[in-house]
Structures are given as C-alpha cells and as structure tokens.
Coordinates of C-alpha atoms in Angstrom, one line a residue:
M29 CA 0.0 0.0 0.0
E30 CA 1.4 3.3 -1.1
N31 CA 1.9 6.2 1.2
A32 CA -1.0 8.8 0.9
E33 CA 1.5 11.6 1.4
T34 CA 3.2 10.9 -1.9
N35 CA -0.1 11.8 -3.8
T36 CA -0.8 15.0 -1.8
E37 CA 0.3 18.3 -3.3
K38 CA 2.2 20.6 -1.2
L39 CA 0.2 23.8 -0.3
P40 CA 2.0 27.1 -0.5
S41 CA 2.8 29.0 2.7
P42 CA -0.1 31.4 3.8
S43 CA 2.4 34.3 3.7
L44 CA 2.9 33.7 -0.1
L45 CA -0.8 34.0 -1.0
P46 CA -2.0 37.2 -2.7
P47 CA -4.1 39.5 -0.5
R48 CA -7.9 38.7 -0.6
E49 CA -10.7 41.3 -0.7
P50 CA -13.2 41.0 2.1
D51 CA -16.7 39.8 1.3
P52 CA -19.2 42.6 0.5
K53 CA -21.3 43.6 3.5
R54 CA -24.9 42.4 3.2
L55 CA -27.4 45.2 3.2
K56 CA -29.5 45.3 6.3
M57 CA -33.3 45.4 5.9
S58 CA -34.7 48.8 7.0
A59 CA -37.0 48.7 10.0
T60 CA -38.5 52.1 9.1
T61 CA -41.3 52.8 6.6
T62 CA -38.8 54.2 4.1
S63 CA -38.5 51.7 1.2
D64 CA -35.8 51.3 -1.4
D65 CA -38.0 53.3 -3.8
E66 CA -38.2 56.3 -1.4
R67 CA -34.5 57.0 -1.5
D68 CA -32.8 57.6 -4.8
L69 CA -29.9 59.4 -6.5
I70 CA -31.3 62.8 -7.7
P71 CA -29.3 65.4 -9.6
A72 CA -27.7 67.8 -7.2
V73 CA -28.9 70.8 -9.1
A74 CA -31.8 71.5 -11.5
G75 CA -31.0 70.5 -15.1
A76 CA -27.9 68.5 -14.1
D77 CA -26.8 65.8 -16.6
S78 CA -25.4 62.4 -15.9
T79 CA -21.9 63.7 -15.4
T80 CA -22.9 66.0 -12.6
K81 CA -22.4 64.9 -9.0
R82 CA -25.5 63.4 -7.5
Q83 CA -26.7 63.3 -4.0
L84 CA -28.9 60.9 -2.0
C85 CA -32.4 62.4 -1.6
K86 CA -35.4 61.1 0.3
R87 CA -38.7 61.2 -1.6
R88 CA -41.9 62.6 -0.2
K89 CA -45.5 61.9 -1.0
I90 CA -47.0 65.2 -2.3
A91 CA -50.1 66.5 -4.2
I92 CA -49.3 69.0 -7.0
F93 CA -51.8 71.7 -7.9
F94 CA -51.6 73.1 -11.5
A95 CA -53.5 74.4 -14.5
Y96 CA -53.2 74.2 -18.2
C97 CA -54.8 75.3 -21.5
G98 CA -55.5 72.2 -23.5
V99 CA -55.0 73.6 -27.0
G100 CA -52.5 71.6 -29.0
Y101 CA -52.6 68.6 -26.6
Q102 CA -54.2 65.3 -27.0
G103 CA -55.6 65.2 -23.5
M104 CA -54.2 64.8 -20.0
Q105 CA -53.3 61.1 -19.9
K106 CA -49.9 60.1 -21.4
N107 CA -50.3 58.3 -24.7
P108 CA -47.3 57.0 -26.7
G109 CA -46.7 59.1 -29.8
A110 CA -49.1 61.9 -28.8
K111 CA -48.4 65.3 -27.2
T112 CA -50.1 65.2 -23.7
I113 CA -50.0 67.2 -20.5
E114 CA -48.6 64.3 -18.5
G115 CA -45.8 63.8 -21.0
D116 CA -44.6 67.3 -20.6
L117 CA -45.1 67.3 -16.8
E118 CA -43.1 64.1 -16.4
E119 CA -40.2 65.5 -18.3
A120 CA -40.3 68.7 -16.2
L121 CA -40.3 66.6 -13.0
F122 CA -37.2 64.8 -14.2
H123 CA -35.3 67.9 -15.4
S124 CA -36.3 69.7 -12.1
G125 CA -34.7 66.9 -10.0
A126 CA -37.9 65.5 -8.6
V127 CA -37.6 62.2 -10.4
S128 CA -34.5 60.0 -10.9
E129 CA -33.2 58.9 -14.2
R130 CA -34.0 55.2 -13.5
D131 CA -37.6 56.2 -12.9
R132 CA -37.9 58.4 -15.9
G133 CA -40.7 57.2 -18.1
N134 CA -41.9 54.8 -15.5
P135 CA -44.5 56.6 -13.3
R136 CA -45.4 53.5 -11.4
R137 CA -42.1 53.6 -9.6
Y138 CA -43.0 56.9 -8.0
D139 CA -46.7 56.1 -7.4
W140 CA -48.1 58.5 -10.0
A141 CA -51.9 59.3 -9.9
R142 CA -54.1 62.0 -11.5
S143 CA -57.4 63.3 -10.1
A144 CA -59.1 63.8 -13.5
R145 CA -58.4 62.6 -17.1
T146 CA -59.4 65.5 -19.4
D147 CA -60.0 64.9 -23.1
K148 CA -58.3 66.4 -26.1
G149 CA -58.5 70.2 -26.2
V150 CA -60.0 70.4 -22.7
S151 CA -58.4 72.7 -20.2
A152 CA -58.0 72.7 -16.4
V153 CA -57.7 75.3 -13.6
G154 CA -57.6 73.0 -10.6
Q155 CA -56.0 69.7 -11.7
V156 CA -54.2 67.6 -9.1
V157 CA -51.6 64.8 -9.4
S158 CA -49.8 62.9 -6.7
G159 CA -46.6 60.9 -6.3
R160 CA -43.4 60.4 -4.4
F161 CA -40.9 63.1 -5.5
C162 CA -37.7 64.6 -4.2
I163 CA -38.7 68.1 -3.1
D164 CA -35.2 69.2 -2.0
P165 CA -33.6 71.6 -2.4
P166 CA -36.3 74.3 -2.0
G167 CA -37.7 75.9 -5.1
L168 CA -39.3 72.9 -6.8
V169 CA -42.3 74.9 -8.1
E170 CA -40.0 77.5 -9.7
R171 CA -37.9 74.7 -11.3
L172 CA -41.0 73.0 -12.7
N173 CA -42.4 76.1 -14.2
S174 CA -39.0 77.0 -15.8
N175 CA -39.2 73.6 -17.6
L176 CA -42.8 73.9 -18.7
P177 CA -44.5 75.9 -21.5
T178 CA -46.4 79.0 -20.5
Q179 CA -49.8 77.2 -21.0
I180 CA -49.0 74.8 -18.1
R181 CA -48.5 76.4 -14.7
I182 CA -47.7 74.8 -11.4
F183 CA -49.3 76.6 -8.4
G184 CA -47.8 74.6 -5.6
Y185 CA -47.8 71.3 -3.7
K186 CA -48.8 70.0 -0.3
R187 CA -47.5 67.0 1.7
V188 CA -50.0 64.1 2.0
T189 CA -50.3 60.8 3.7
A190 CA -48.3 57.8 2.4
S191 CA -51.4 56.1 1.2
F192 CA -52.8 59.2 -0.7
N193 CA -53.9 58.7 -4.3
A194 CA -55.1 61.7 -6.2
K195 CA -57.7 59.6 -8.2
K196 CA -59.1 57.4 -5.4
F197 CA -59.2 60.1 -2.7
C198 CA -61.0 62.7 -5.0
D199 CA -64.7 62.8 -3.9
Q200 CA -66.0 65.3 -6.5
R201 CA -65.0 67.0 -9.7
R202 CA -66.3 70.3 -10.8
Y203 CA -66.3 71.2 -14.5
V204 CA -67.4 74.4 -16.2
Y205 CA -68.6 74.6 -19.8
L206 CA -68.3 78.1 -21.3
L207 CA -71.2 78.3 -23.7
P208 CA -71.9 81.4 -25.9
V209 CA -75.2 82.9 -25.0
F210 CA -76.3 83.0 -28.6
A211 CA -76.3 79.2 -28.6
L212 CA -79.6 79.3 -26.6
D213 CA -81.3 81.6 -29.1
S214 CA -83.4 79.4 -31.4
S215 CA -83.2 82.0 -34.2
S216 CA -79.4 82.2 -34.2
H217 CA -77.4 79.9 -36.5
R218 CA -80.4 77.7 -37.4
D219 CA -80.0 74.3 -39.1
R220 CA -78.9 74.3 -42.7
E221 CA -82.3 73.3 -44.0
S222 CA -83.9 76.4 -42.4
V223 CA -81.2 78.6 -43.8
M224 CA -81.6 77.3 -47.4
A225 CA -85.4 77.5 -47.2
S226 CA -85.1 81.2 -46.2
L227 CA -83.3 82.1 -49.5
G228 CA -85.3 84.8 -51.4
S229 CA -87.4 85.6 -48.4
G230 CA -85.3 88.5 -47.1
N231 CA -85.0 86.7 -43.8
E232 CA -82.1 87.3 -41.5
L233 CA -81.1 83.6 -41.8
V234 CA -79.6 84.4 -45.2
K235 CA -76.7 85.9 -43.4
C236 CA -75.9 82.4 -42.0
L237 CA -75.6 80.8 -45.4
E238 CA -71.8 80.8 -45.4
C239 CA -71.2 79.2 -42.0
S240 CA -74.1 76.8 -42.4
E241 CA -72.4 75.3 -45.5
R242 CA -69.1 75.1 -43.7
G243 CA -70.9 73.3 -40.9
R244 CA -72.4 70.6 -43.0
K245 CA -69.8 68.0 -42.1
V246 CA -69.8 67.7 -38.3
I247 CA -66.7 65.5 -38.3
G248 CA -64.8 68.1 -40.3
V249 CA -65.8 70.8 -37.9
M250 CA -64.7 69.1 -34.7
G251 CA -61.0 68.5 -34.0
K252 CA -59.4 69.5 -37.3
R253 CA -57.8 72.8 -36.7
T254 CA -54.9 73.6 -38.9
Y255 CA -53.3 76.2 -36.7
Q256 CA -52.6 76.8 -33.0
L257 CA -53.9 79.9 -31.4
G258 CA -51.3 82.3 -30.1
L259 CA -51.5 82.7 -26.3
P260 CA -51.5 86.3 -24.9
S261 CA -48.2 87.6 -23.7
N262 CA -47.6 89.2 -20.3
D263 CA -48.0 92.7 -21.9
E264 CA -51.5 91.7 -23.1
N265 CA -52.6 90.4 -19.7
A266 CA -53.7 93.8 -18.4
S267 CA -55.8 94.7 -21.5
L268 CA -57.4 91.2 -21.5
N269 CA -58.5 91.5 -17.9
S270 CA -60.0 94.8 -18.6
Q271 CA -62.2 93.2 -21.3
V272 CA -63.6 90.5 -19.0
K273 CA -66.7 91.3 -17.1
V274 CA -68.7 88.8 -14.9
G275 CA -72.3 89.1 -13.8
T276 CA -75.0 86.9 -12.3
V277 CA -77.5 87.9 -15.0
V278 CA -77.0 89.4 -18.5
S279 CA -77.6 93.1 -18.2
T280 CA -77.5 93.8 -21.9
C281 CA -81.0 92.9 -23.0
N282 CA -81.2 95.6 -25.6
G283 CA -82.3 94.3 -28.9
D284 CA -80.0 96.7 -30.8
R285 CA -76.9 95.2 -29.2
H286 CA -75.4 91.9 -30.3
N287 CA -75.1 89.2 -27.7
T288 CA -71.9 88.0 -29.6
N289 CA -69.5 89.1 -32.2
L290 CA -70.6 86.1 -34.2
E291 CA -74.3 86.7 -34.2
S292 CA -74.2 86.8 -38.0
V293 CA -71.2 84.9 -39.4
E294 CA -70.6 85.9 -43.0
T295 CA -68.2 87.3 -45.5
N296 CA -68.5 90.3 -47.7
K297 CA -69.5 88.1 -50.5
T298 CA -72.4 86.6 -48.5
I299 CA -73.6 90.1 -47.6
S300 CA -73.7 91.3 -51.1
E301 CA -75.5 88.2 -52.2
S302 CA -78.0 88.5 -49.4
V303 CA -78.8 92.1 -50.6
M304 CA -79.4 90.7 -54.1
V305 CA -81.8 88.2 -52.6
E306 CA -83.6 90.8 -50.7
N307 CA -83.9 93.2 -53.6
A308 CA -84.7 90.6 -56.3
N309 CA -88.4 90.1 -57.2
S310 CA -87.8 87.1 -59.5
E311 CA -87.1 83.6 -58.5
S312 CA -84.2 83.3 -61.0
V313 CA -81.8 85.1 -58.7
S314 CA -82.4 82.8 -55.8
E315 CA -82.2 79.8 -58.1
T316 CA -78.8 81.0 -59.4
L317 CA -77.6 81.6 -55.8
V318 CA -78.6 78.1 -54.8
E319 CA -76.9 76.5 -57.8
S320 CA -73.7 78.5 -57.2
R321 CA -73.7 77.5 -53.5
T322 CA -74.4 73.8 -54.4
S323 CA -71.4 73.8 -56.8
E324 CA -69.2 75.3 -54.2
T325 CA -70.4 72.7 -51.7
V326 CA -69.5 69.9 -54.0
Q327 CA -66.1 71.4 -54.6
N328 CA -65.5 71.8 -50.8
E329 CA -66.4 68.2 -50.3
N330 CA -63.9 67.0 -52.9
T331 CA -61.1 69.2 -51.6
D332 CA -60.0 69.4 -47.9
L333 CA -60.3 73.1 -47.2
S334 CA -58.4 74.1 -44.1
L335 CA -60.2 76.1 -41.4
D336 CA -57.2 78.4 -41.4
L337 CA -58.4 79.9 -44.7
D338 CA -62.0 80.2 -43.3
S339 CA -60.7 81.8 -40.2
K340 CA -59.2 84.6 -42.3
N341 CA -62.6 85.3 -43.8
D342 CA -64.1 85.2 -40.3
S343 CA -61.6 87.7 -39.1
K344 CA -63.3 90.3 -41.4
V345 CA -66.6 89.8 -39.7
M346 CA -67.6 92.6 -37.3
A347 CA -70.6 92.9 -35.0
G348 CA -71.0 96.6 -35.7
E349 CA -71.5 98.5 -39.0
R350 CA -70.6 97.0 -42.4
S351 CA -70.1 98.7 -45.8
V352 CA -72.5 97.2 -48.3
N353 CA -72.3 98.7 -51.8
G354 CA -70.7 101.8 -50.4
E355 CA -73.3 102.3 -47.7
E356 CA -73.0 101.7 -44.0
K357 CA -75.5 99.1 -42.8
L358 CA -76.1 98.2 -39.1
L359 CA -76.7 94.5 -38.6
K360 CA -79.0 94.2 -35.7
G361 CA -79.2 91.2 -33.4
S362 CA -82.3 89.2 -32.5
G363 CA -82.7 90.9 -29.2
F364 CA -82.2 87.6 -27.2
C365 CA -80.7 87.8 -23.8
Y366 CA -80.2 85.4 -20.9
G367 CA -82.9 86.8 -18.6
E368 CA -84.8 85.3 -15.7
E369 CA -87.2 83.3 -17.8
E370 CA -84.4 81.9 -20.0
K371 CA -82.3 81.1 -16.9
K372 CA -85.2 79.3 -15.2
R373 CA -85.9 77.2 -18.2
F374 CA -82.3 76.2 -18.9
N375 CA -81.7 75.3 -15.3
R376 CA -84.8 73.2 -15.3
I377 CA -83.5 71.3 -18.3
L378 CA -80.1 70.8 -16.7
K379 CA -81.6 69.4 -13.5
H380 CA -82.8 66.3 -15.4
Y381 CA -79.2 65.1 -15.2
V382 CA -78.9 65.5 -11.4
G383 CA -78.9 62.3 -9.4
S384 CA -77.8 58.7 -10.2
H385 CA -78.5 57.7 -13.8
N386 CA -77.3 55.4 -16.6
F387 CA -75.3 57.6 -18.9
H388 CA -74.5 55.0 -21.6
N389 CA -76.0 57.3 -24.3
F390 CA -73.7 60.1 -23.2
T391 CA -70.4 58.4 -23.8
T392 CA -68.7 56.0 -26.2
R393 CA -67.6 52.4 -26.0
T394 CA -69.6 51.8 -22.8
K395 CA -72.6 49.5 -22.9
A396 CA -75.7 50.0 -20.8
E397 CA -75.1 46.8 -18.9
D398 CA -71.6 48.0 -17.8
P399 CA -71.7 49.2 -14.1
S400 CA -69.4 52.1 -15.0
A401 CA -72.2 53.6 -17.1
R402 CA -74.0 54.6 -13.9
R403 CA -72.8 58.0 -12.6
Y404 CA -74.0 60.4 -9.9
I405 CA -74.4 64.1 -10.7
I406 CA -74.5 66.3 -7.6
S407 CA -75.5 69.6 -9.2
F408 CA -75.8 71.2 -12.6
G409 CA -76.7 74.8 -13.2
A410 CA -76.0 77.9 -15.3
D411 CA -76.5 81.2 -13.4
S412 CA -73.7 83.5 -14.3
V413 CA -72.6 85.2 -17.5
V414 CA -69.0 86.4 -18.4
N415 CA -68.2 88.7 -21.2
V416 CA -64.8 87.9 -22.9
E417 CA -63.6 90.1 -25.7
G418 CA -67.1 91.2 -26.6
I419 CA -68.7 87.8 -26.5
D420 CA -71.2 86.8 -23.7
F421 CA -70.5 83.3 -22.4
L422 CA -72.8 81.4 -20.0
E423 CA -70.9 79.4 -17.3
C424 CA -72.5 76.0 -17.1
E425 CA -71.2 74.4 -13.9
V426 CA -71.6 70.7 -13.2
V427 CA -70.4 68.8 -10.1
G428 CA -70.2 65.0 -10.0
Q429 CA -68.3 62.1 -8.5
S430 CA -66.7 61.2 -11.8
F431 CA -67.4 61.5 -15.5
M432 CA -66.9 59.4 -18.6
L433 CA -65.5 60.2 -22.0
H434 CA -67.5 63.0 -23.7
Q435 CA -70.2 62.8 -21.0
I436 CA -70.3 66.5 -20.1
R437 CA -70.1 67.6 -23.7
K438 CA -73.0 65.3 -24.6
M439 CA -75.1 66.5 -21.7
I440 CA -74.5 70.1 -22.8
G441 CA -75.2 69.2 -26.5
L442 CA -78.6 67.6 -25.8
A443 CA -79.6 70.4 -23.4
V444 CA -78.8 73.0 -26.1
A445 CA -80.8 71.1 -28.6
V446 CA -83.8 71.1 -26.2
V447 CA -83.5 74.8 -25.5
R448 CA -83.4 75.5 -29.3
N449 CA -86.5 73.4 -29.8
C450 CA -84.7 70.9 -31.8
A451 CA -85.8 68.1 -29.4
P452 CA -88.4 67.7 -26.8
E453 CA -87.5 68.1 -23.1
S454 CA -88.7 64.6 -22.4
L455 CA -85.9 63.2 -24.6
I456 CA -83.4 63.8 -21.8
E457 CA -85.2 61.4 -19.5
T458 CA -85.6 58.9 -22.4
A459 CA -81.8 59.1 -23.1
L460 CA -81.1 58.2 -19.4
Q461 CA -83.0 54.9 -19.7
K462 CA -81.0 51.7 -19.8
D463 CA -83.0 50.0 -22.6
V464 CA -82.8 53.0 -25.0
N465 CA -80.0 53.6 -27.5
I466 CA -80.0 57.1 -29.2
N467 CA -77.3 59.3 -30.8
V468 CA -76.8 62.4 -28.6
P469 CA -75.1 65.6 -30.0
T470 CA -71.7 66.4 -28.7
A471 CA -70.8 70.0 -28.0
P472 CA -67.4 71.3 -29.0
E473 CA -64.5 70.6 -26.6
V474 CA -63.0 74.0 -26.6
G475 CA -65.4 75.5 -24.0
L476 CA -64.9 72.8 -21.3
Y477 CA -62.4 73.1 -18.5
L478 CA -61.9 71.3 -15.1
D479 CA -62.5 73.9 -12.4
E480 CA -61.5 72.0 -9.2
C481 CA -61.0 68.6 -7.7
I482 CA -62.5 68.2 -4.2
F483 CA -61.1 66.1 -1.4
A484 CA -63.8 66.5 1.3
S485 CA -63.4 63.1 3.0
Y486 CA -59.6 63.3 3.1
N487 CA -59.6 66.8 4.5
K488 CA -62.1 65.8 7.2
K489 CA -60.1 62.7 8.3
W490 CA -56.6 64.3 8.3
K491 CA -57.4 67.9 9.2
D492 CA -55.4 67.6 12.5
S493 CA -52.2 66.3 11.0
H494 CA -52.0 67.4 7.3
E495 CA -52.7 70.5 5.2
E496 CA -56.1 70.9 3.6
L497 CA -56.2 69.9 0.0
S498 CA -58.0 72.7 -1.9
M499 CA -57.4 75.6 -4.3
K500 CA -57.9 78.3 -1.6
A501 CA -54.3 79.1 -1.3
Y502 CA -54.0 79.5 -5.1
E503 CA -57.3 81.3 -5.9
E504 CA -55.8 84.5 -7.2
E505 CA -53.1 82.9 -9.3
A506 CA -55.6 80.4 -10.7
E507 CA -58.0 83.2 -11.6
N508 CA -55.4 85.1 -13.4
F509 CA -54.3 82.0 -15.4
K510 CA -57.9 81.2 -16.3
M511 CA -58.6 84.7 -17.7
K512 CA -55.3 85.0 -19.5
H513 CA -55.0 81.6 -21.1
I514 CA -58.3 79.6 -21.0
F515 CA -61.0 82.3 -21.4
S516 CA -59.0 84.2 -24.0
H517 CA -58.4 80.9 -25.9
I518 CA -62.1 80.1 -25.9
A519 CA -63.2 83.6 -27.1
R520 CA -60.5 83.8 -29.8
T521 CA -61.4 80.3 -31.1
E522 CA -65.0 81.3 -31.4
Q523 CA -64.1 84.6 -33.1
K524 CA -61.7 83.0 -35.6
E525 CA -63.4 79.7 -36.3
G526 CA -66.9 80.1 -35.1
V527 CA -66.8 76.6 -33.6
V528 CA -70.1 76.7 -31.7
A529 CA -71.8 78.6 -34.6
L530 CA -70.8 75.8 -37.0
W531 CA -71.9 73.1 -34.5
L532 CA -75.3 74.7 -34.1
H533 CA -75.9 74.4 -37.9
S534 CA -75.4 70.6 -37.5
L535 CA -78.3 70.3 -35.0
N536 CA -80.8 68.9 -37.4
Y537 CA -82.7 65.7 -38.0
R538 CA -80.4 64.7 -40.9
N539 CA -77.3 64.5 -38.6
Y540 CA -79.2 63.5 -35.5
P541 CA -82.5 61.7 -36.4
D542 CA -82.9 60.5 -32.8
L543 CA -83.7 64.1 -31.8
R544 CA -87.3 63.4 -32.6
F545 CA -87.2 60.0 -30.8
L546 CA -90.4 59.3 -29.0
G547 CA -90.6 57.1 -26.0
N548 CA -93.2 54.3 -25.5
D549 CA -95.6 56.6 -23.6
E550 CA -95.3 59.5 -26.1
A551 CA -95.7 57.1 -29.1
A552 CA -98.9 55.7 -27.6
D553 CA -100.3 59.3 -27.3
H554 CA -99.6 59.9 -30.9

C-alpha cells in the first residue's frame, strides 16, 4: 500500500498567497417605513446631466396643484406618440430633479396618480396629481415652471399621507362649460335646411348661409384645426383682464346690441349676395344663388379646405356696422338675452341630469349593462354670464363624483338642442333609460375646463395632521391664469373659427335623427 503523502500536493505558505478582498457587506433590511423606492440618486442641481455629481435624496408623497390650457394637446393622460399634458409634466419633473433617471418614463415607480383625465382640447384650472418626489432643495415649483411651457402652470404642492392617491381620494370633480349665450337663441345659427329655405325671403337667416355650409360636415368641424392659437403675452394680460366682465344675469337685454360678435357669421360676398336676394323680385336670382352654392359645396367636399383659410374670412366679420355697396348698414341682433325666464328654463332642463342615472348614451364604448355607465351628478346649473372680448358666455357648472368620456359635452349638447326646440325636453329622461339607445349631439370641446378637484373626506379625516387639499391658497393665481389663457383661448377660437356657430348648424334631423325620438308613452299618445 502506497503512502498517501506521496499523492498529496504541497500547499504554499499562507504568507505567499495574494491579499484577498473582504466579502461585501450584506445590506440590512430597514426597520423604518422608508422603502428602497423612497431614496434615490437625484441630480444635485436642477437641469444637471449624468456627469454632474449626484446626492442621496429622500422622496416625499405630495399632491401637486396646477392648471393648463388644452389647446395643442391630445388630452391629459400620457399616450405614446401623442403630445399630452402628462408627457410634458413628467419630463419637467425629471429635469427639475424630482424624479431620478432610472424612474424616468416609469410613473409606477413613483406612485403617480391623477385626479381627472381630461380629453383632447379640454383645459383645467384645478388639476391635481400625486406621487413620491424629491422636493429638496427648496424651489421645486420654480424649477418645474421653468421647464414647462407657459400654457402649463404649477401653483404649488402639499404634503399628503403615504397612502394618498389623487384619483381614489377625490370625492368630487367640478367642471365648467363656457357656452356662448347666442347658442340658446333658437333663431341664431339655425340648421342648414332652415337657412336654405329662407333664400329669397329677405329673412335674417340668409346671413348664416356661409357658416351653415361650412358646418355641413360635423366631423370636419370638430377637432381638425390647422393652426394653434397664439396665447397672450404678459403685456396683453392687463388689456385682457379689462375686457372680462362677470355678472349673475346678463344686463345687456337691448335688442339693438349683439349678444356676440358672431351673431351673424358671413363674408362680404355673402352680404352682397343676401342684398341681391332681398332686392330681387324674380325667382331666377335665388335659383342662381342656390346653384352656385351647391357647386361650391361639391367642390368643398372634394377638396379638404383648411379652417385656417376660413378663419381669415371670419376675421373680417364685425358685429357693428358694415359697408355694403358703399353704404353703411347696421346688422341688428335678434334681441335675445339670458334673462330670468331663460335662466329658469335652462336650469330646469339641466336638472334632469342631477342624481344617479345610466349615462351610456352620453359616452362612447360603454354599454348600458356596464356598471361604470351609472354615474352620480351632484349639481348642474347655469347662473352667471361672463363677457370675454365682446362675447357673452354662459358658465354651465356641473359637479359629480366622476365623469366618462365626452359625458359633459354630450349633456350640454342635448340640453342646447332642447332649448333651441330641436328636441323635446322629455328626450333627456328617455336618453337616461337603460334600454334605449340614441345618438346624442356632442358640444365642441373648446369650451370645457376642469375647475376644481374636491377632497372633502380626506380633509375631514386628516385635518389635524395634514394641510387641507384645496385651491384656496392659489385662488388669485388660478383666476389670473384662467382669464389670461383659458378664457381668451375660448373667445378667440369662437371669433376666428366660429366653432359653436358651426356646430349649431349641425343640430338637425339629418345629422341627429334621434332628436325626434319618441318614448313608448309618447308614441302611444300619438
């Protein structure tokens, strides 16, 4: 038997071994509530790049209050390939040092939540988002605003509880729809059939011929702008505020004064043609006018005319005196005003929406059997009128727990159709029935804005330990932003494009045959 020592290799002396690095120290689990996601490497200064020295920063749960004008954006919620409010806000949070580079583009990592999801073109005055952000060093609001366009403005932020969620903790949302007063006048911007039938009669509807033809295609009118309205500069702010007047009731009920600058939307060509119609005694003139208009309509349908060219023509429209064949002619309004009787009737119509109803006819892609179709409206009214740049607008305020896609715009659309006698008032109750499917008109998006998000339950529960979540601290700043950016945008859009005027011409039985829908009880009576 061989000796085992002969097969054993000789180990080197320990003193000859190379030095060995110690094992890495195992990270100890934290016993505090601060998780790994709450501490991160944040740029030491605002706008720092990857080569700049970074520092360890503890993230805090906060609620951010801000406002924006929705023009040029495809809504609030982030959508790949689209320009959205959230997309710009997330980038501003990163460049301001509130979000780390590893969390950039991944809002779940910092617990992102929004109180309301506004649609394309819809603005907001009191929007709220929440998340875990690094708020150090001081000056986060200033850094955010420096990285955002002027049509998005951060008002401030407040510390909230660790479990706070801006969407789940929001009890109520208040929206306001700025509706031109002339939209409630049944004789203003009538449907195209009524306008065409008035040719040769010397009726005032002849003046609406131009915009009625432009408004034939409802799809073309909505959401196809070829330009972006310029927002007022700081120098224009003072002059703009001086043009804004607010009242509880319209005080200008004089029939000689226009309720809007777009009471009669027309071009110089339309005026001269209307004079020809009024002075002509033969039917050949009106027939020639109809034929020329028909040929122009066919040409417009074959070629995609941009609204930018039409807006240039609309810019020539004035509410005062016009020169017709060398003579000054005063175009008088219909004398309509939003008085006590009109206010009482419109508020009665809006109250049909108050309460818990099935709003499946007031949205898209939601069936009547879907539980989400049932929504609760707390209040809906229209009591005050604001005059912006010569146009009287009615503030339609609706408060609800939550709203679906296009719901508010469709509620306004049907209410306006009822006021203008295009549909019976009973149609609203019919549309709220679960077993009825009808097509409801959708008002333009430009007049809608989110006014405030309300956190009543949260404030009541945490009033002793946390700040109240409301817009009270930012009222003055929010009001200035609303007048400067949102109200001016709505008024200028109506002046240049006549969006509501064009939409009113589409309120007819050809586009919306369900406006003369009769329920079972009404059908039995007939």
